[in-house]
XYZ file of N, CA, C and O in Angstrom:
596
model
N 0.835 -1.188 0.000
C 0.000 0.000 0.000
C 0.881 1.253 0.000
O 0.604 2.213 -0.701
N 1.941 1.221 0.758
C 2.858 2.351 0.829
C 3.504 2.620 -0.532
O 3.639 3.764 -0.943
N 3.901 1.560 -1.235
C 4.498 1.722 -2.556
C 3.502 2.387 -3.515
O 3.849 3.328 -4.227
N 2.277 1.884 -3.541
C 1.271 2.445 -4.442
C 0.978 3.905 -4.121
O 0.792 4.723 -5.022
N 0.982 4.228 -2.850
C 0.670 5.607 -2.445
C 1.851 6.545 -2.696
O 1.683 7.610 -3.297
N 3.027 6.159 -2.257
C 4.169 7.069 -2.288
C 4.979 7.038 -3.584
O 5.466 8.071 -4.026
N 5.118 5.876 -4.178
C 5.929 5.758 -5.391
C 5.062 5.939 -6.639
O 5.413 6.683 -7.544
N 3.937 5.273 -6.675
C 3.063 5.346 -7.846
C 2.051 6.493 -7.766
O 1.287 6.717 -8.689
N 2.032 7.187 -6.651
C 1.166 8.373 -6.460
C -0.321 8.072 -6.606
O -1.074 8.877 -7.141
N -0.743 6.903 -6.136
C -2.172 6.572 -6.120
C -2.676 6.953 -4.732
O -2.484 6.220 -3.763
N -3.304 8.110 -4.653
C -3.646 8.688 -3.356
C -4.907 8.093 -2.723
O -4.962 7.927 -1.510
N -5.902 7.808 -3.522
C -7.159 7.307 -2.945
C -7.022 5.847 -2.534
O -6.564 5.011 -3.308
N -7.418 5.539 -1.312
C -7.289 4.173 -0.815
C -8.108 3.199 -1.654
O -7.665 2.089 -1.921
N -9.292 3.611 -2.105
C -10.118 2.716 -2.919
C -9.401 2.362 -4.231
O -9.510 1.232 -4.715
N -8.641 3.302 -4.799
C -7.879 3.026 -6.014
C -6.734 2.056 -5.735
O -6.429 1.184 -6.543
N -6.089 2.203 -4.579
C -4.994 1.295 -4.212
C -5.522 -0.112 -3.956
O -4.885 -1.099 -4.348
N -6.696 -0.216 -3.356
C -7.311 -1.527 -3.125
C -7.605 -2.196 -4.470
O -7.321 -3.381 -4.666
N -8.162 -1.431 -5.402
C -8.452 -1.963 -6.734
C -7.171 -2.427 -7.420
O -7.120 -3.521 -7.999
N -6.117 -1.627 -7.343
C -4.837 -1.992 -7.953
C -4.302 -3.293 -7.363
O -3.857 -4.179 -8.094
N -4.357 -3.426 -6.043
C -3.878 -4.658 -5.397
C -4.704 -5.858 -5.822
O -4.168 -6.938 -6.067
N -6.021 -5.682 -5.933
C -6.882 -6.794 -6.368
C -6.543 -7.205 -7.800
O -6.516 -8.388 -8.115
N -6.277 -6.212 -8.654
C -5.948 -6.525 -10.044
C -4.647 -7.298 -10.157
O -4.575 -8.349 -10.793
N -3.581 -6.769 -9.551
C -2.294 -7.425 -9.751
C -2.118 -8.673 -8.898
O -1.129 -9.382 -9.025
N -3.068 -9.000 -8.057
C -2.969 -10.239 -7.287
C -3.729 -11.388 -7.953
O -3.722 -12.499 -7.448
N -4.356 -11.125 -9.089
C -5.062 -12.176 -9.827
C -4.081 -12.872 -10.766
O -3.426 -12.207 -11.573
N -3.993 -14.191 -10.701
C -3.034 -14.910 -11.560
C -3.244 -14.636 -13.055
O -2.274 -14.463 -13.787
N -4.489 -14.557 -13.515
C -4.753 -14.323 -14.928
C -4.266 -12.940 -15.348
O -3.678 -12.761 -16.416
N -4.472 -11.951 -14.500
C -4.004 -10.583 -14.784
C -2.485 -10.579 -14.913
O -1.943 -10.016 -15.859
N -1.807 -11.223 -13.966
C -0.341 -11.253 -14.008
C 0.162 -11.978 -15.252
O 1.092 -11.516 -15.911
N -0.470 -13.098 -15.581
C -0.053 -13.833 -16.774
C -0.210 -12.965 -18.023
O 0.689 -12.871 -18.853
N -1.368 -12.306 -18.159
C -1.607 -11.444 -19.321
C -0.613 -10.292 -19.365
O -0.125 -9.922 -20.432
N -0.336 -9.707 -18.214
C 0.623 -8.601 -18.123
C 1.999 -9.034 -18.637
O 2.614 -8.363 -19.458
N 2.476 -10.189 -18.164
C 3.803 -10.657 -18.574
C 3.814 -11.118 -20.027
O 4.801 -10.921 -20.738
N 2.729 -11.727 -20.511
C 2.668 -12.126 -21.916
C 2.713 -10.906 -22.828
O 3.401 -10.899 -23.838
N 1.969 -9.864 -22.475
C 1.978 -8.639 -23.271
C 3.368 -8.024 -23.273
O 3.877 -7.632 -24.319
N 3.986 -7.957 -22.107
C 5.336 -7.403 -22.021
C 6.323 -8.199 -22.856
O 7.138 -7.626 -23.585
N 6.244 -9.524 -22.787
C 7.155 -10.367 -23.568
C 6.913 -10.190 -25.061
O 7.854 -10.143 -25.856
N 5.650 -10.053 -25.461
C 5.335 -9.857 -26.877
C 5.839 -8.501 -27.359
O 6.383 -8.386 -28.455
N 5.657 -7.461 -26.544
C 6.156 -6.144 -26.932
C 7.668 -6.166 -27.114
O 8.190 -5.579 -28.049
N 8.363 -6.856 -26.243
C 9.822 -6.918 -26.336
C 10.243 -7.633 -27.620
O 11.157 -7.212 -28.304
N 9.534 -8.704 -27.971
C 9.870 -9.439 -29.192
C 9.601 -8.618 -30.443
O 10.229 -8.820 -31.463
N 8.622 -7.710 -30.388
C 8.175 -7.016 -31.590
C 8.715 -5.590 -31.735
O 8.210 -4.833 -32.549
N 9.710 -5.220 -30.986
C 10.272 -3.881 -31.126
C 10.970 -3.802 -32.481
O 11.933 -4.523 -32.739
N 10.478 -2.939 -33.381
C 11.084 -2.876 -34.713
C 12.395 -2.102 -34.707
O 12.594 -1.208 -33.899
N 13.251 -2.469 -35.617
C 14.526 -1.764 -35.755
C 14.395 -0.605 -36.730
O 15.122 0.369 -36.637
N 13.494 -0.753 -37.714
C 13.294 0.308 -38.699
C 11.799 0.584 -38.835
O 10.966 -0.270 -38.526
N 11.462 1.765 -39.317
C 10.080 2.153 -39.547
C 9.563 1.427 -40.790
O 10.250 1.365 -41.801
N 8.368 0.884 -40.728
C 7.767 0.194 -41.864
C 7.086 1.228 -42.766
O 5.903 1.511 -42.620
N 7.845 1.788 -43.686
C 7.322 2.850 -44.543
C 6.214 2.359 -45.460
O 5.275 3.102 -45.748
N 6.303 1.131 -45.923
C 5.266 0.613 -46.831
C 3.910 0.577 -46.125
O 2.903 1.016 -46.690
N 3.896 0.098 -44.896
C 2.640 0.055 -44.136
C 2.146 1.467 -43.831
O 0.944 1.751 -43.944
N 3.068 2.356 -43.467
C 2.677 3.744 -43.182
C 2.097 4.407 -44.420
O 1.146 5.177 -44.336
N 2.636 4.112 -45.590
C 2.132 4.701 -46.832
C 0.725 4.196 -47.125
O -0.157 4.971 -47.495
N 0.505 2.903 -46.975
C -0.828 2.341 -47.228
C -1.863 2.997 -46.316
O -2.916 3.450 -46.770
N -1.551 3.074 -45.047
C -2.476 3.689 -44.089
C -2.645 5.171 -44.396
O -3.758 5.690 -44.446
N -1.548 5.869 -44.617
C -1.599 7.298 -44.891
C -2.319 7.643 -46.178
O -2.939 8.698 -46.295
N -2.254 6.760 -47.185
C -2.964 7.005 -48.433
C -4.477 6.889 -48.259
O -5.242 7.450 -49.037
N -4.897 6.159 -47.248
C -6.330 5.946 -47.035
C -6.930 6.969 -46.083
O -8.030 7.462 -46.319
N -6.228 7.284 -45.016
C -6.832 8.174 -44.021
C -5.768 8.943 -43.243
O -4.619 8.515 -43.175
N -6.162 10.067 -42.663
C -5.230 10.793 -41.801
C -4.821 9.915 -40.620
O -5.625 9.143 -40.095
N -3.582 10.033 -40.232
C -3.044 9.219 -39.148
C -2.365 10.134 -38.136
O -1.643 11.047 -38.511
N -2.616 9.870 -36.860
C -2.037 10.670 -35.783
C -1.265 9.744 -34.860
O -1.788 8.726 -34.415
N -0.025 10.112 -34.582
C 0.849 9.288 -33.750
C 1.370 10.141 -32.606
O 1.915 11.225 -32.823
N 1.213 9.637 -31.396
C 1.700 10.330 -30.210
C 2.924 9.583 -29.687
O 2.861 8.390 -29.401
N 4.023 10.295 -29.575
C 5.264 9.710 -29.081
C 5.565 10.199 -27.670
O 5.221 11.317 -27.309
N 6.230 9.340 -26.922
C 6.794 9.692 -25.626
C 8.288 9.883 -25.874
O 8.893 9.105 -26.613
N 8.870 10.878 -25.278
C 10.271 11.194 -25.557
C 11.219 10.047 -25.196
O 12.183 9.796 -25.902
N 10.957 9.337 -24.131
C 11.865 8.289 -23.661
C 11.191 6.928 -23.737
O 11.126 6.200 -22.760
N 10.657 6.578 -24.915
C 9.921 5.327 -25.099
C 10.791 4.358 -25.876
O 11.290 4.681 -26.946
N 10.968 3.149 -25.355
C 11.823 2.167 -26.011
C 11.063 1.293 -26.988
O 11.656 0.515 -27.721
N 9.742 1.401 -27.015
C 8.929 0.616 -27.936
C 8.634 1.415 -29.207
O 8.651 0.882 -30.283
N 8.310 2.663 -29.060
C 8.066 3.552 -30.202
C 9.027 4.721 -30.041
O 8.667 5.781 -29.556
N 10.237 4.492 -30.457
C 11.301 5.461 -30.199
C 11.104 6.751 -30.989
O 10.561 6.746 -32.095
N 11.571 7.838 -30.413
C 11.431 9.157 -31.015
C 12.126 9.219 -32.377
O 11.741 10.012 -33.242
N 13.094 8.346 -32.619
C 13.764 8.325 -33.924
C 12.785 8.000 -35.041
O 12.980 8.411 -36.188
N 11.693 7.268 -34.714
C 10.683 6.967 -35.729
C 9.944 8.235 -36.162
O 9.605 8.396 -37.334
N 9.699 9.141 -35.221
C 9.088 10.420 -35.569
C 9.974 11.132 -36.584
O 9.494 11.633 -37.609
N 11.260 11.155 -36.326
C 12.193 11.830 -37.222
C 12.273 11.127 -38.580
O 12.349 11.786 -39.618
N 12.222 9.794 -38.580
C 12.296 9.079 -39.862
C 11.026 9.286 -40.682
O 11.088 9.347 -41.915
N 9.875 9.426 -40.022
C 8.632 9.704 -40.747
C 8.700 11.098 -41.356
O 8.340 11.296 -42.525
N 9.166 12.077 -40.581
C 9.301 13.439 -41.113
C 10.247 13.464 -42.311
O 9.986 14.133 -43.313
N 11.339 12.730 -42.207
C 12.303 12.662 -43.311
C 11.654 12.028 -44.547
O 11.822 12.525 -45.666
N 10.901 10.959 -44.342
C 10.216 10.294 -45.463
C 9.145 11.202 -46.068
O 8.932 11.184 -47.288
N 8.494 12.007 -45.236
C 7.520 12.964 -45.761
C 8.213 14.040 -46.590
O 7.729 14.417 -47.653
N 9.349 14.521 -46.127
C 10.116 15.532 -46.877
C 10.563 14.987 -48.231
O 10.597 15.719 -49.221
N 10.894 13.708 -48.264
C 11.331 13.066 -49.508
C 10.155 12.567 -50.338
O 10.348 11.915 -51.355
N 8.932 12.863 -49.895
C 7.690 12.486 -50.599
C 7.471 10.974 -50.670
O 6.758 10.476 -51.522
N 8.087 10.219 -49.752
C 7.849 8.776 -49.701
C 6.624 8.463 -48.852
O 6.050 7.383 -48.979
N 6.248 9.384 -47.974
C 5.057 9.218 -47.132
C 4.174 10.437 -47.294
O 4.666 11.556 -47.473
N 2.853 10.244 -47.197
C 1.932 11.376 -47.349
C 2.007 12.334 -46.157
O 2.405 11.956 -45.058
N 1.613 13.569 -46.415
C 1.652 14.618 -45.392
C 0.560 14.463 -44.332
O 0.595 15.152 -43.328
N -0.417 13.577 -44.550
C -1.505 13.453 -43.579
C -1.173 12.492 -42.434
O -2.042 12.058 -41.699
N 0.094 12.194 -42.264
C 0.561 11.473 -41.076
C 1.092 12.546 -40.135
O 2.088 13.206 -40.427
N 0.394 12.743 -39.028
C 0.722 13.809 -38.081
C 1.303 13.195 -36.815
O 0.798 12.184 -36.328
N 2.342 13.820 -36.294
C 3.002 13.299 -35.097
C 3.176 14.384 -34.063
O 3.310 15.558 -34.401
N 3.158 13.938 -32.815
C 3.403 14.853 -31.710
C 4.207 14.086 -30.660
O 4.022 12.884 -30.490
N 5.081 14.791 -29.990
C 5.864 14.188 -28.917
C 5.567 14.931 -27.622
O 5.633 16.163 -27.583
N 5.231 14.188 -26.592
C 5.050 14.765 -25.259
C 6.250 14.345 -24.422
O 6.409 13.162 -24.113
N 7.068 15.313 -24.095
C 8.334 15.052 -23.406
C 8.159 14.309 -22.079
O 8.945 13.451 -21.737
N 7.133 14.636 -21.334
C 6.955 14.080 -19.988
C 6.117 12.807 -19.976
O 6.010 12.143 -18.961
N 5.518 12.445 -21.108
C 4.647 11.274 -21.175
C 5.473 9.992 -21.123
O 6.585 9.941 -21.652
N 4.932 8.956 -20.490
C 5.599 7.655 -20.459
C 4.737 6.637 -21.196
O 3.530 6.821 -21.351
N 5.362 5.570 -21.657
C 4.678 4.529 -22.420
C 3.478 3.973 -21.640
O 2.437 3.713 -22.214
N 3.622 3.832 -20.352
C 2.564 3.279 -19.504
C 1.659 4.381 -18.953
O 1.225 4.330 -17.810
N 1.342 5.368 -19.798
C 0.557 6.520 -19.339
C -0.776 6.119 -18.732
O -1.286 6.797 -17.860
N -1.342 5.029 -19.157
C -2.681 4.635 -18.717
C -2.719 4.347 -17.212
O -3.757 4.462 -16.588
N -1.598 4.004 -16.629
C -1.561 3.761 -15.185
C -1.078 4.984 -14.419
O -0.842 4.919 -13.220
N -0.932 6.088 -15.101
C -0.546 7.361 -14.483
C -1.700 8.333 -14.698
O -1.764 9.005 -15.733
N -2.627 8.409 -13.740
C -3.834 9.224 -13.936
C -3.564 10.654 -14.395
O -4.329 11.200 -15.193
N -2.468 11.240 -13.958
C -2.177 12.624 -14.342
C -1.823 12.743 -15.827
O -1.845 13.843 -16.385
N -1.521 11.643 -16.485
C -1.155 11.673 -17.903
C -2.320 11.348 -18.825
O -2.297 11.713 -20.002
N -3.313 10.652 -18.314
C -4.427 10.205 -19.153
C -5.140 11.380 -19.805
O -5.446 11.358 -21.001
N -5.395 12.437 -19.060
C -6.108 13.600 -19.596
C -5.370 14.201 -20.777
O -5.984 14.585 -21.777
N -4.053 14.253 -20.711
C -3.267 14.827 -21.803
C -3.367 13.970 -23.067
O -3.438 14.502 -24.179
N -3.410 12.660 -22.891
C -3.548 11.774 -24.044
C -4.960 11.897 -24.630
O -5.124 11.953 -25.849
N -5.951 11.970 -23.759
C -7.328 12.154 -24.229
C -7.428 13.472 -25.007
O -8.057 13.526 -26.073
N -6.822 14.520 -24.504
C -6.818 15.806 -25.217
C -6.194 15.660 -26.606
O -6.707 16.209 -27.585
N -5.090 14.919 -26.702
C -4.450 14.680 -28.000
C -5.417 13.973 -28.944
O -5.546 14.348 -30.112
N -6.095 12.952 -28.450
C -7.029 12.196 -29.284
C -8.174 13.089 -29.759
O -8.517 13.100 -30.947
N -8.736 13.868 -28.850
C -9.849 14.758 -29.217
C -9.388 15.789 -30.246
O -10.059 16.028 -31.256
N -8.219 16.404 -30.022
C -7.694 17.376 -30.987
C -7.462 16.725 -32.353
O -7.775 17.309 -33.396
N -6.957 15.511 -32.336
C -6.672 14.810 -33.593
C -7.950 14.506 -34.357
O -8.054 14.785 -35.555
N -8.927 13.951 -33.660
C -10.194 13.610 -34.310
C -10.886 14.873 -34.812
O -11.402 14.910 -35.934
N -10.894 15.915 -34.007
C -11.566 17.167 -34.382
C -10.894 17.841 -35.572
O -11.544 18.587 -36.312
N -9.617 17.582 -35.785
C -8.898 18.254 -36.865
C -9.105 17.585 -38.226
O -8.739 18.141 -39.253
N -9.675 16.405 -38.223
C -9.834 15.660 -39.475
C -10.955 16.271 -40.304
O -12.066 16.461 -39.838
N -10.631 16.568 -41.538
C -11.630 17.026 -42.493
C -11.847 15.876 -43.451
O -10.897 15.229 -43.884
N -13.076 15.601 -43.776
C -13.354 14.474 -44.653
C -12.872 14.793 -46.058
O -13.496 15.541 -46.790
N -11.738 14.239 -46.394
C -11.147 14.467 -47.712
C -11.847 13.601 -48.748
O -12.586 12.676 -48.417
N -11.611 13.889 -50.012
C -12.234 13.106 -51.077
C -11.773 11.651 -51.000
O -12.549 10.740 -51.260
N -10.501 11.420 -50.619
C -10.000 10.051 -50.503
C -10.729 9.299 -49.401
O -11.148 8.170 -49.573
N -10.913 9.937 -48.247
C -11.611 9.290 -47.135
C -13.048 9.006 -47.530
O -13.568 7.916 -47.283
N -13.718 9.978 -48.168
C -15.109 9.764 -48.603
C -15.190 8.597 -49.580
O -16.072 7.761 -49.494
N -14.228 8.535 -50.525
C -14.218 7.460 -51.512
C -14.073 6.101 -50.827
O -14.801 5.155 -51.129
N -13.139 5.979 -49.891
C -12.934 4.721 -49.173
C -14.180 4.351 -48.381
O -14.622 3.202 -48.393
N -14.771 5.334 -47.706
C -15.965 5.059 -46.909
C -17.119 4.616 -47.804
O -17.854 3.695 -47.472
N -17.276 5.242 -48.972
C -18.333 4.845 -49.904
C -18.110 3.429 -50.403
O -19.043 2.643 -50.515
N -16.860 3.101 -50.709
C -16.544 1.753 -51.169
C -16.826 0.728 -50.088
O -17.318 -0.364 -50.363
N -16.546 1.056 -48.848
C -16.783 0.116 -47.750
C -18.267 -0.119 -47.538
O -18.674 -1.195 -47.135
N -19.100 0.876 -47.801
C -20.540 0.705 -47.639
C -21.068 -0.358 -48.584
O -22.041 -1.025 -48.298
N -20.397 -0.514 -49.732
C -20.851 -1.459 -50.744
C -20.323 -2.865 -50.500
O -20.777 -3.807 -51.121
N -19.372 -3.008 -49.614
C -18.755 -4.313 -49.362
C -19.405 -4.937 -48.133
O -19.297 -4.401 -47.040
N -20.098 -6.089 -48.307
C -20.686 -6.729 -47.129
C -19.583 -7.359 -46.279
O -18.883 -8.253 -46.736
N -19.424 -6.880 -45.085
C -18.371 -7.378 -44.205
C -18.777 -8.712 -43.583
O -17.989 -9.617 -43.422
N -20.043 -8.823 -43.240
C -20.526 -10.031 -42.588
C -21.785 -10.477 -43.289
O -22.712 -9.694 -43.455
N -21.822 -11.718 -43.742
C -23.027 -12.248 -44.361
C -23.509 -13.420 -43.534
O -22.788 -14.366 -43.306
N -24.735 -13.332 -43.092
C -25.313 -14.390 -42.266
C -25.655 -15.586 -43.142
O -26.102 -15.444 -44.265
N -25.442 -16.757 -42.618
C -25.772 -17.970 -43.339
C -27.108 -18.528 -42.897
O -27.483 -19.627 -43.249
N -27.837 -17.769 -42.099
C -29.152 -18.229 -41.633
C -30.175 -18.141 -42.714
O -30.226 -17.328 -43.545
């Protein structure tokens, strides 16, 4: 309890009780470690420009970086900007770096609001371009799920 209160800054006792209940469940711990192990295995060495181009050609993309993140390193922000300057990636890939943000922001209540603000600003800034409208119209014509009943 002292660690959660003093180190992790979880001030409300009810929140600390919830945290202890969560991390004391075997399934929660297993999932936590599996996710961590998978993230470690999948840390890319280079930016996948082909995938970024496909996504960027279809819709605006917003990426939020943490300055000291080992999974989505800030060098990727710089490589995307460089690829945009060289016209290898579309300009509708937007990036922002929050210096104080950490990868595990979701467990830091003081950081969640800033990420939510980023998401709201990003969504609000999107203007429905002709490309987005075209893709959306095409998707309306494609049956995603067909019942066999």
